[in-house]
Coordinates of C-alpha atoms and ligand atoms in Angstrom, one line a residue:
X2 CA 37.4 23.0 67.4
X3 CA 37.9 27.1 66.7
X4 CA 35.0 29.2 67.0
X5 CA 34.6 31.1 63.7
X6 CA 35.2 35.2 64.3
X7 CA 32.2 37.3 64.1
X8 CA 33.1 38.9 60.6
X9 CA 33.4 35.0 59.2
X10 CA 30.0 33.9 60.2
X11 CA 28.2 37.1 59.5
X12 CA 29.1 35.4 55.6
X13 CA 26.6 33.1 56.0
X14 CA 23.5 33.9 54.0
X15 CA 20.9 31.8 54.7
X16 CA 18.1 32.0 51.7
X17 CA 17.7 28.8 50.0
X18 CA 18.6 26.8 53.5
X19 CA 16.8 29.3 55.4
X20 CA 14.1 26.8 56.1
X21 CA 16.1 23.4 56.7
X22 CA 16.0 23.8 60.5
X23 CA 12.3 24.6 60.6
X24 CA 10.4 21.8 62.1
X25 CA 8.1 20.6 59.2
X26 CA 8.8 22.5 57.3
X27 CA 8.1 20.6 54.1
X28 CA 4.5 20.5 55.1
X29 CA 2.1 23.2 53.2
X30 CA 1.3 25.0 55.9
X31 CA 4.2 25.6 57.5
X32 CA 5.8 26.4 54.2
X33 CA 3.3 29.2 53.8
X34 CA 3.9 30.5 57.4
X35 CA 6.8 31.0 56.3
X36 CA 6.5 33.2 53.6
X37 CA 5.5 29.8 51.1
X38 CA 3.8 30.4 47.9
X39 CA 3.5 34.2 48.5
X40 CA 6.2 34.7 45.3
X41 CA 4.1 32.4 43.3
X42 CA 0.9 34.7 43.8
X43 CA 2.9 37.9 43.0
X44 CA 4.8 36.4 40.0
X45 CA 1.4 35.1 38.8
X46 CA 0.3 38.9 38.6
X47 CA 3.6 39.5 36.3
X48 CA 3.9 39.3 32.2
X49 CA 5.9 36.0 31.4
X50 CA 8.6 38.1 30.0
X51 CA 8.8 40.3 32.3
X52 CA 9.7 37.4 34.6
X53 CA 12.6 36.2 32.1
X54 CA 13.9 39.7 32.5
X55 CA 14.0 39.7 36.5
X56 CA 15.8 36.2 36.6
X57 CA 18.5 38.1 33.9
X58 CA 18.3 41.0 35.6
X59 CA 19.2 39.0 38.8
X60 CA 22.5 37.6 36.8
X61 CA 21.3 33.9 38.5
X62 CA 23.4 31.3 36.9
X63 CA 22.8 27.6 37.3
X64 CA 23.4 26.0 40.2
X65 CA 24.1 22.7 38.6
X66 CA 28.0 22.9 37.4
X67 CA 28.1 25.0 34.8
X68 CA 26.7 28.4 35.8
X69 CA 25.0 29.4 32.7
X70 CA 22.5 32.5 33.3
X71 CA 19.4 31.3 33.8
X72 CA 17.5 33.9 32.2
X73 CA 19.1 34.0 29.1
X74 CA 18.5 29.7 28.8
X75 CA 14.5 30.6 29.6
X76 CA 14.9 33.4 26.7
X77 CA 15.8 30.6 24.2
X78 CA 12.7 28.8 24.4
X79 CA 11.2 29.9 20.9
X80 CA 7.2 31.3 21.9
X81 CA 4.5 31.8 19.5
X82 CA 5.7 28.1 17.8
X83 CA 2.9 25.7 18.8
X84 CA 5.1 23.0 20.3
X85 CA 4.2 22.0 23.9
X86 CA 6.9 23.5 26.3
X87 CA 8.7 21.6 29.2
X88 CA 10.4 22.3 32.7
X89 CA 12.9 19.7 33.9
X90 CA 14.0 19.4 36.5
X91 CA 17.5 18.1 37.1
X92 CA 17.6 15.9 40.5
X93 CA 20.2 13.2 39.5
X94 CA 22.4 15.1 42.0
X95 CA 25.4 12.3 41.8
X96 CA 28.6 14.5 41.3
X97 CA 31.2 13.1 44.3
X98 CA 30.9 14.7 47.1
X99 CA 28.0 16.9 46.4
X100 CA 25.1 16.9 48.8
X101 CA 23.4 20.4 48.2
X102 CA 20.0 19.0 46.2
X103 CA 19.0 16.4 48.3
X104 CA 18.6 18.4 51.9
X105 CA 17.0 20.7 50.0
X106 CA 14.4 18.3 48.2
X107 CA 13.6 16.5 52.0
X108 CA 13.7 19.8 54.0
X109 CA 12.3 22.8 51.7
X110 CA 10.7 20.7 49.0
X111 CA 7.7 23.6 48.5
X112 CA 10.6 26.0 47.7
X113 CA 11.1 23.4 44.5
X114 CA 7.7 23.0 44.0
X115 CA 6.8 26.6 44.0
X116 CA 10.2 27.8 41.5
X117 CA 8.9 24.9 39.4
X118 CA 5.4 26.8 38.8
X119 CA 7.1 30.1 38.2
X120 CA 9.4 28.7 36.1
X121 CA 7.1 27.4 34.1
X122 CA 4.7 30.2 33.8
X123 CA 7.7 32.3 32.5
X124 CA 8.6 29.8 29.6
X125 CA 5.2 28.6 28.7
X126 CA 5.2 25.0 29.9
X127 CA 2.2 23.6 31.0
X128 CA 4.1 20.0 32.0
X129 CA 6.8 20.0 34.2
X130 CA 8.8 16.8 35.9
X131 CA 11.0 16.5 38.4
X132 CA 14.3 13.7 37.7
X133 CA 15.7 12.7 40.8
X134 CA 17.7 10.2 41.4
X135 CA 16.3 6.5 42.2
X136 CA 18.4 6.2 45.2
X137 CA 16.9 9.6 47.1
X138 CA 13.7 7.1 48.4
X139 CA 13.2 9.6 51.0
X140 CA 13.3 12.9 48.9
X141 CA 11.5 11.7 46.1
X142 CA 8.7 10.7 49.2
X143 CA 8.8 14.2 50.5
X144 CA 8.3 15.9 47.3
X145 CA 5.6 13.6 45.9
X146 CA 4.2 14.4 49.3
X147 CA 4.5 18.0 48.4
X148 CA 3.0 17.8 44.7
X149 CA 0.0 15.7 46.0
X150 CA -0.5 18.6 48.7
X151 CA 0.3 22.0 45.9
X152 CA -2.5 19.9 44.2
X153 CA -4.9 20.5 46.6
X154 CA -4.4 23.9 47.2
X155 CA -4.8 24.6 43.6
X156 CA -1.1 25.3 43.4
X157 CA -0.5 23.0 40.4
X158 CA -3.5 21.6 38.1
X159 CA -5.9 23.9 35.7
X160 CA -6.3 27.3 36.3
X161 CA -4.0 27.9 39.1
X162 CA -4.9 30.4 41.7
X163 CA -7.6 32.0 39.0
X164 CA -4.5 32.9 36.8
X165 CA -5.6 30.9 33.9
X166 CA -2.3 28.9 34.2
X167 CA -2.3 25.3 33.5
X168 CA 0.5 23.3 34.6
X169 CA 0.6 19.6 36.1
X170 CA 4.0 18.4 37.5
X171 CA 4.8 14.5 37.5
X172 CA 8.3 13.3 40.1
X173 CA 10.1 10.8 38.1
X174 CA 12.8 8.7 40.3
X175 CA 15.8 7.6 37.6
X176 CA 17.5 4.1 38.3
X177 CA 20.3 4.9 39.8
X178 CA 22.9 6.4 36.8
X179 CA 25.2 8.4 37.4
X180 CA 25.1 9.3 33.4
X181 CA 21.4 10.7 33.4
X182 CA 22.6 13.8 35.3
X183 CA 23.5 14.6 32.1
X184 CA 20.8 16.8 30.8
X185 CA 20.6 14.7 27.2
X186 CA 20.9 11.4 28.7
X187 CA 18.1 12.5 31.4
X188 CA 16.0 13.4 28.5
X189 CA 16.3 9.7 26.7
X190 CA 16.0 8.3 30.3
X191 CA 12.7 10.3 30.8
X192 CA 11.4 9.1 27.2
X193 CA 11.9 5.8 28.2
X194 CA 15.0 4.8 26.6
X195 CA 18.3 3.7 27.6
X196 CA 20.1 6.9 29.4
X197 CA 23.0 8.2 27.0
X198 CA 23.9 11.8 26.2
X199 CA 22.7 13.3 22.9
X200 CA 24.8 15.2 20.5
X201 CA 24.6 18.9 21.4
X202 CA 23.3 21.5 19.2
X203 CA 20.7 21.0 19.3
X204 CA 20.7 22.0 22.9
X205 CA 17.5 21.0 24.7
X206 CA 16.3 24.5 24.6
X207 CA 15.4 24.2 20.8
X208 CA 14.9 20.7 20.9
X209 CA 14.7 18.5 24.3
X210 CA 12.4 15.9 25.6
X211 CA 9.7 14.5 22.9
X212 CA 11.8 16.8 20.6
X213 CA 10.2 20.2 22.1
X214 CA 11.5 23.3 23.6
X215 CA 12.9 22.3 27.4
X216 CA 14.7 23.8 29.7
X217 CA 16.6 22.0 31.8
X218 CA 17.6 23.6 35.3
X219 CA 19.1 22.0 38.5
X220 CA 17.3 21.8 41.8
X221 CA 18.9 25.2 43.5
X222 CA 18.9 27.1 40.2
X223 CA 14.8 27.0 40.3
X224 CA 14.9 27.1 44.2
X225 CA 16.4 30.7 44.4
X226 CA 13.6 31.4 42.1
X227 CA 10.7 32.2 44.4
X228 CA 13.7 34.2 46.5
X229 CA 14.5 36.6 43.8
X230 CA 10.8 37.1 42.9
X231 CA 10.3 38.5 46.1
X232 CA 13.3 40.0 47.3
X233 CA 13.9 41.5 43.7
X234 CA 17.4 41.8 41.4
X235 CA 19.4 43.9 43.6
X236 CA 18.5 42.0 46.3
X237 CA 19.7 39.1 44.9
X238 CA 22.9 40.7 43.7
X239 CA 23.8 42.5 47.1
X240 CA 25.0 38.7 47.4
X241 CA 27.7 37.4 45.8
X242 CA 30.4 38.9 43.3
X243 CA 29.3 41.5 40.1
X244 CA 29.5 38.4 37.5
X245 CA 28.9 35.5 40.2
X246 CA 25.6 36.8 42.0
X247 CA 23.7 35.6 44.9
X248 CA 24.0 32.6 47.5
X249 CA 25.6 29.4 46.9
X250 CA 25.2 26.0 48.6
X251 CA 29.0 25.1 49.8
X252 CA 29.1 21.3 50.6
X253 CA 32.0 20.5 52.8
X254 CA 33.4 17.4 53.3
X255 CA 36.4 15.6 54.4
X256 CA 39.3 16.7 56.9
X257 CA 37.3 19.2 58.3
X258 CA 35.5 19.3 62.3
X259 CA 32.3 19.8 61.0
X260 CA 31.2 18.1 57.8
X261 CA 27.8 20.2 56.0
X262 CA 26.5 22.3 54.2
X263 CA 27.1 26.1 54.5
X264 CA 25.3 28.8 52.2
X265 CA 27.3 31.9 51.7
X266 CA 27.5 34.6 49.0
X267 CA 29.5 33.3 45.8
X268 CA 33.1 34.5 46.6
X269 CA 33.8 33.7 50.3
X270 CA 37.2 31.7 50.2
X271 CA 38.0 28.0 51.0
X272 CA 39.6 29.5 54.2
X273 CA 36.4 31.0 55.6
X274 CA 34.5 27.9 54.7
X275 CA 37.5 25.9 57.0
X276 CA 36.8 28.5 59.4
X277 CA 32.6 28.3 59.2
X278 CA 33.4 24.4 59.7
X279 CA 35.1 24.1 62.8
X280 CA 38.6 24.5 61.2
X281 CA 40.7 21.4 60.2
X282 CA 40.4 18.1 62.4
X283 CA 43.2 18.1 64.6
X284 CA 46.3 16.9 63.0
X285 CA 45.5 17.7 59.5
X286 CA 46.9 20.0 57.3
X287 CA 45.1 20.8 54.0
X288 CA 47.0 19.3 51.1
X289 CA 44.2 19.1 48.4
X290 CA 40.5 20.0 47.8
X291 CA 37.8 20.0 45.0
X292 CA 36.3 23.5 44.4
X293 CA 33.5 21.8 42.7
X294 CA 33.6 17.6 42.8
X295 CA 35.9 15.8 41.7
X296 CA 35.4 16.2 38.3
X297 CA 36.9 20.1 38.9
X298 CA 40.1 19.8 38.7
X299 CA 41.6 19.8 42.5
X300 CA 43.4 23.0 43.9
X301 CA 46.5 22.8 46.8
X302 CA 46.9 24.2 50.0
X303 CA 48.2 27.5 48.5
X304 CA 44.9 28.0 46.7
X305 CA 42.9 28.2 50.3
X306 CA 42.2 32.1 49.4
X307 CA 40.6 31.0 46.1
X308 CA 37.5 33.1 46.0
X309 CA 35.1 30.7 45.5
X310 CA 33.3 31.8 42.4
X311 CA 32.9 31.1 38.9
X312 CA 35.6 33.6 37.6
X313 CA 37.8 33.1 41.2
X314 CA 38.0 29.4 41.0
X315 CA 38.4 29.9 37.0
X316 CA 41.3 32.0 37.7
X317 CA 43.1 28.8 39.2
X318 CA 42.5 27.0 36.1
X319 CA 39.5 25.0 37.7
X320 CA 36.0 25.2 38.0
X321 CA 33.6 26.1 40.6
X322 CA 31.1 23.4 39.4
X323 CA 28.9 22.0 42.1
X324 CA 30.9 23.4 45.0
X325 CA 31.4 20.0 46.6
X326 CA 34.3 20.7 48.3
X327 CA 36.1 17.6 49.3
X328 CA 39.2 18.5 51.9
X329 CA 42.1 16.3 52.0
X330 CA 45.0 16.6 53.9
X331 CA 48.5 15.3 54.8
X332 CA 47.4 12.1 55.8
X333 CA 45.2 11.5 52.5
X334 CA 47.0 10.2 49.7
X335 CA 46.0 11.8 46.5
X336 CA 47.0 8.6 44.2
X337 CA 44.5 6.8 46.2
X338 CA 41.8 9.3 46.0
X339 CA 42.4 9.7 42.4
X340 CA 42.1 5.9 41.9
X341 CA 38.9 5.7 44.2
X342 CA 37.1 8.6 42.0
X343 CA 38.4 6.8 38.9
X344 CA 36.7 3.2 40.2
X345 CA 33.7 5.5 40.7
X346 CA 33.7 6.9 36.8
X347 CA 34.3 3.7 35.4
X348 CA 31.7 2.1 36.8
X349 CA 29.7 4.4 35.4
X350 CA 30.9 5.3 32.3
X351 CA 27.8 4.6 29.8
X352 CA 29.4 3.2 27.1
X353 CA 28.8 5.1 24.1
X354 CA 32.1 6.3 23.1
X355 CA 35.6 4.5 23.1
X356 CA 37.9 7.5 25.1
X357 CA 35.7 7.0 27.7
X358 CA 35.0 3.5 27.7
X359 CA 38.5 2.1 26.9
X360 CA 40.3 5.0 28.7
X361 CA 38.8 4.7 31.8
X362 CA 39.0 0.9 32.2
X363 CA 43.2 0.7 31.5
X364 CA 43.5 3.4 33.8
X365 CA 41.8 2.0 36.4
X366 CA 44.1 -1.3 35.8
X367 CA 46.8 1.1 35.9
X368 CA 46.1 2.7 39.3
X369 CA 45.4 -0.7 40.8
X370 CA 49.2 -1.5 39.7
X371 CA 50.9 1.2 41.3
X372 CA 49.1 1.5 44.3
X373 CA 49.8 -2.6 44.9
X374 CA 53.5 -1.7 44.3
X375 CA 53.3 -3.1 40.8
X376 CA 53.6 0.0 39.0
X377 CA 56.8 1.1 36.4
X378 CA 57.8 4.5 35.6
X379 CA 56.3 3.9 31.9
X380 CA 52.9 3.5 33.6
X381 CA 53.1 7.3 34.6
X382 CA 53.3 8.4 31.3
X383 CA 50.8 6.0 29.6
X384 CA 47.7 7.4 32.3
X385 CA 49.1 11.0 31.2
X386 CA 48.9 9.7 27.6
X387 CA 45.1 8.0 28.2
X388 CA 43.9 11.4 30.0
X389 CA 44.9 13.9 27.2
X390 CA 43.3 11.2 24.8
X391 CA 39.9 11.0 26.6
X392 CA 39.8 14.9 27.9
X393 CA 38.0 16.9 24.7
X394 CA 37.8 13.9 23.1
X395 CA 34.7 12.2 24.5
X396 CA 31.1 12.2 23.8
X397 CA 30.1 14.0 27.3
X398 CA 31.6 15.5 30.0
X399 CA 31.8 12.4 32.0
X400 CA 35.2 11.4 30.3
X401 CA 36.5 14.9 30.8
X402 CA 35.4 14.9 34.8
X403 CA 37.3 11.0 34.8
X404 CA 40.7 12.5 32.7
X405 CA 40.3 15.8 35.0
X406 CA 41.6 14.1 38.8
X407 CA 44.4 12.2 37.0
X408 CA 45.8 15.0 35.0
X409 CA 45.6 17.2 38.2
X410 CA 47.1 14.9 40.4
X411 CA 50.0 13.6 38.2
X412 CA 50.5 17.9 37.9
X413 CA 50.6 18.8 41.6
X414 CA 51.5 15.3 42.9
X415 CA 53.8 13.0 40.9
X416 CA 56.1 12.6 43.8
X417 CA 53.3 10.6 45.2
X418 CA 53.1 8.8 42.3
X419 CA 57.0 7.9 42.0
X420 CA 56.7 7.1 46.2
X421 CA 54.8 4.0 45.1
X422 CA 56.5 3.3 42.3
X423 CA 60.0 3.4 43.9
X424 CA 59.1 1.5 47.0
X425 CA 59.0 4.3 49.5
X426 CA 55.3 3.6 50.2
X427 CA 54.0 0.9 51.2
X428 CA 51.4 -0.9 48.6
X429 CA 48.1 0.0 49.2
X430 CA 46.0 -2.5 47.3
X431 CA 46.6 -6.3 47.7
X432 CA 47.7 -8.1 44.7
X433 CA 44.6 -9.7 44.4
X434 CA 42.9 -6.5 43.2
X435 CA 44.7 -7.2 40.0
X436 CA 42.8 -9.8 39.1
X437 CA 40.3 -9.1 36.6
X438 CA 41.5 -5.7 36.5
Ligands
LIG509 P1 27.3 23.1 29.5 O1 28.1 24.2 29.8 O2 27.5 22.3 28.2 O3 25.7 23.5 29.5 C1 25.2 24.2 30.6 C2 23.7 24.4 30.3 O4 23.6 25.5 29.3 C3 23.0 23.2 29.6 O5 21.7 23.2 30.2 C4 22.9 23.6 28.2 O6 21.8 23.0 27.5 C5 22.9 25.1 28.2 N1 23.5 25.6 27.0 C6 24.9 25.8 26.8 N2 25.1 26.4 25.6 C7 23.9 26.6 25.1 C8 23.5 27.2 23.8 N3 24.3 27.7 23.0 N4 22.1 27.3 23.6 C9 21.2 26.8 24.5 N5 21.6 26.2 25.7 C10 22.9 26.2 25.9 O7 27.4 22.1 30.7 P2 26.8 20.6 30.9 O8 27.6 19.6 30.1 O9 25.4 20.6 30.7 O10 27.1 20.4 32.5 C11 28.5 20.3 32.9 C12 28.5 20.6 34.4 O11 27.8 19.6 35.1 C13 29.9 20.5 35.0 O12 30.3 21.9 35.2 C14 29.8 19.7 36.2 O13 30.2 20.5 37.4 C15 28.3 19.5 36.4 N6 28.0 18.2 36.9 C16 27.1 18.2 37.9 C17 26.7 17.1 38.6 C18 25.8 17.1 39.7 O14 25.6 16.1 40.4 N7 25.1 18.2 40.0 C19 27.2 15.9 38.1 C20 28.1 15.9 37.0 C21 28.5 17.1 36.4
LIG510 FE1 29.2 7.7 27.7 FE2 31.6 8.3 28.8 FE3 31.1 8.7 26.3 FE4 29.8 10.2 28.1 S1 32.0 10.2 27.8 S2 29.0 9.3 26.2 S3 29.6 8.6 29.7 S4 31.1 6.7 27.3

């Protein structure tokens, strides 16, 4: 393993993971030893809209995939209308290969708790609720935990902290869908209904859960929250690049020495994060990588100076999304991955519209051929053919993020693809995997 040079680790920013190697620290009062609830009681002290304005002024931008600024989403929420207001948040972390949300919900889950109640103070919501994913037992434990104790503090409930602020906050654990990540489907999900995705306009903002103005954030978007409120704009922005501000969560994964998580200002390359980890594992050369999940679609070795930020990774023609970077290298194959991430999107494909529905089940019965050594050159251009037809043409995103591997692989990789094809690899799936396929 390589030690990382000084000027590499002195990239690491710890803010939002600042507390994860705290003993306890998702109890109360160690949270407010450490500095815990002290932006709440300063932001309480602020105008509503003057709050909007700092999280603009900060140029945060959601932490959830798409990076849209924060403060401008809070400005949309109409005021003065007489419809009840709502904060949700979005805890259906389920992107492959992204792990940022959850050690942050069992760790620092006061840092959620307390974003939440500024957040909402800023927009006018006095009901807030937490969507996290049914499978995170042990986070959803540690941040009911943390409700039940922000209760008795007089954090959360009526009249918090003498400010006059009403707001009651309700952690609801989903079922286990990889579809109500999606904000819309969330939405239906937390109604009650079957998860699917809305049509969008309107976008939750104007009209979201029970029909009413709701923002909809991800975990670390409202967890940098109480950071900027008491470090201030600049502070926020002496991190990061001018349009891509502050610290980001960097999950690493893959052919690396030390899997993790590693919080460094928007911009630092795939390189230094190889170098923050360890380096590669012995033996392994990068070949491929998500900058964002594998719905992004996957960069090559010669991208490893990518500057890993919204307009760097855009730049590349992918997307910095939930930077869950998987690393693979020459011993991975990328047909394989593609067909594991495919079985993965399938599965959870929701149903509601045919590209996705259709699309994704004959191309997973087209992967299974080629990798058991059943595969024809025709095959290669029918799952180029399937891709284009489901990417832009679905209902959500998920269809896009299942078209987006395929399309990227068949571009960088299509000897890979003709190795199995032609018999110069050897099958990797038995025939037996064709069955019911
Ligand atoms: P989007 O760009 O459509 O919207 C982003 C946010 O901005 C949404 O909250 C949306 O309501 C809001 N918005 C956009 N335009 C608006 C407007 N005109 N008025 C008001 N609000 C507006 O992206 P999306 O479809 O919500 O999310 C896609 C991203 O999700 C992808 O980038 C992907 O990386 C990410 N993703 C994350 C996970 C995860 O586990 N965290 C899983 C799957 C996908
Ligand atoms: Fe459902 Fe897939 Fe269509 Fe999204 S793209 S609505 S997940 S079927």
């Amino acid at each position: 393993m390589t030690q990382p040079r000084r000027e590499v680790l002195e990239k690491l920013t710890p803010v939002l993971t600042k507390r994860w190697l705290s003993p306890d620290a998702w109890k109360i009062d160690v949270y407010e030893r450490l500095d815990g609830y002290a932006a709440l009681k300063k932001a309480l002290d602020v105008h509503p809209d003057d709050l909007i304005q700092l999280v603009k002024d900060s140029g945060l931008r959601g932490r959830g995939g798409a990076g849209f600024p924060t403060g401008l989403k809070w400005g949309f929420i109409p005021q003065g209308d007489g419809k009840p207001h709502y904060l949700v948040v979005n805890a259906d972390e389920g992107e492959p290969g992204t792990c940022k949300d959850l050690p942050l919900m069992t760790y620092d889950p006061h840092s959620l708790v307390e974003g939440i109640i500024i957040a909402s103070y800023a927009i006018r919501a006095n009901q807030a609720f937490i969507y996290i994913r049914g499978e995170a037992v042990h986070a959803a434990r540690r941040l009911r935990s943390a409700v039940k104790q922000a209760y008795a503090k007089g954090y959360l409930g009526t009249n918090i902290l003498g400010s006059g602020f009403d707001l009651d906050l309700v952690v609801h654990s989903g079922a286990g869908a990889y579809i109500c990540g999606e904000e819309t489907a969330l939405l239906d999900s937390l109604e009650g209904f079957r998860g699917q995705p809305r049509l969008r306009p309107p976008f939750p903002a104007i009209a979201g859960l029970y029909a009413s103005p709701t923002v909809v954030n991800n975990v670390g978007t409202i967890a940098s929250v109480p950071y900027i409120v008491l470090g201030g704009a600049d502070w926020w922005k002496s991190m990061g690049t001018e349009k891509s501000t502050g610290p980001m969560i960097y999950s690493l994964s893959g052919r690396i020495q030390n899997p993790g998580q590693y919080e460094c200002g928007l911009g630092i390359t795939l390189r230094e994060l190889i170098e923050l980890a360890g380096g590669m594992k012995p033996g392994h050369n990068l070949k491929f990588w998500t900058p964002g999940g594998s719905s992004t679609p996957l960069l090559t070795a010669e991208h490893i100076d990518t500057p890993m930020d919204f307009e760097g990774v855009a730049a590349q023609g992918s997307l910095l999304g939930t930077t869950a970077m998987q690393i693979f290298s020459d011993q991975d194959c990328p047909v394989y991955a593609t067909w594991r991430w495919l079985e993965f999107y399938h599965h959870e494909s929701c149903g509601k519209c045919t590209p996705c529905r259709e699309g994704n089940y004959w191309m997973v019965r087209t992967y299974r051929r080629i990798l058991s050594g059943e595969g024809t050159h025709a095959d290669l251009d029918t799952l180029l053919d399937t891709a284009n037809n489901i990417f832009g043409r679905s209902f959500c995103g998920l269809g896009d993020g299942a078209a987006t591997p395929v399309m990227a692989t068949l571009n960088h990789f299509k000897q890979d693809y003709l190795d199995y094809i032609e018999g110069r690899t050897a099958p990797r799936l038995s025939a037996k995997s064709l069955v019911g396929a």
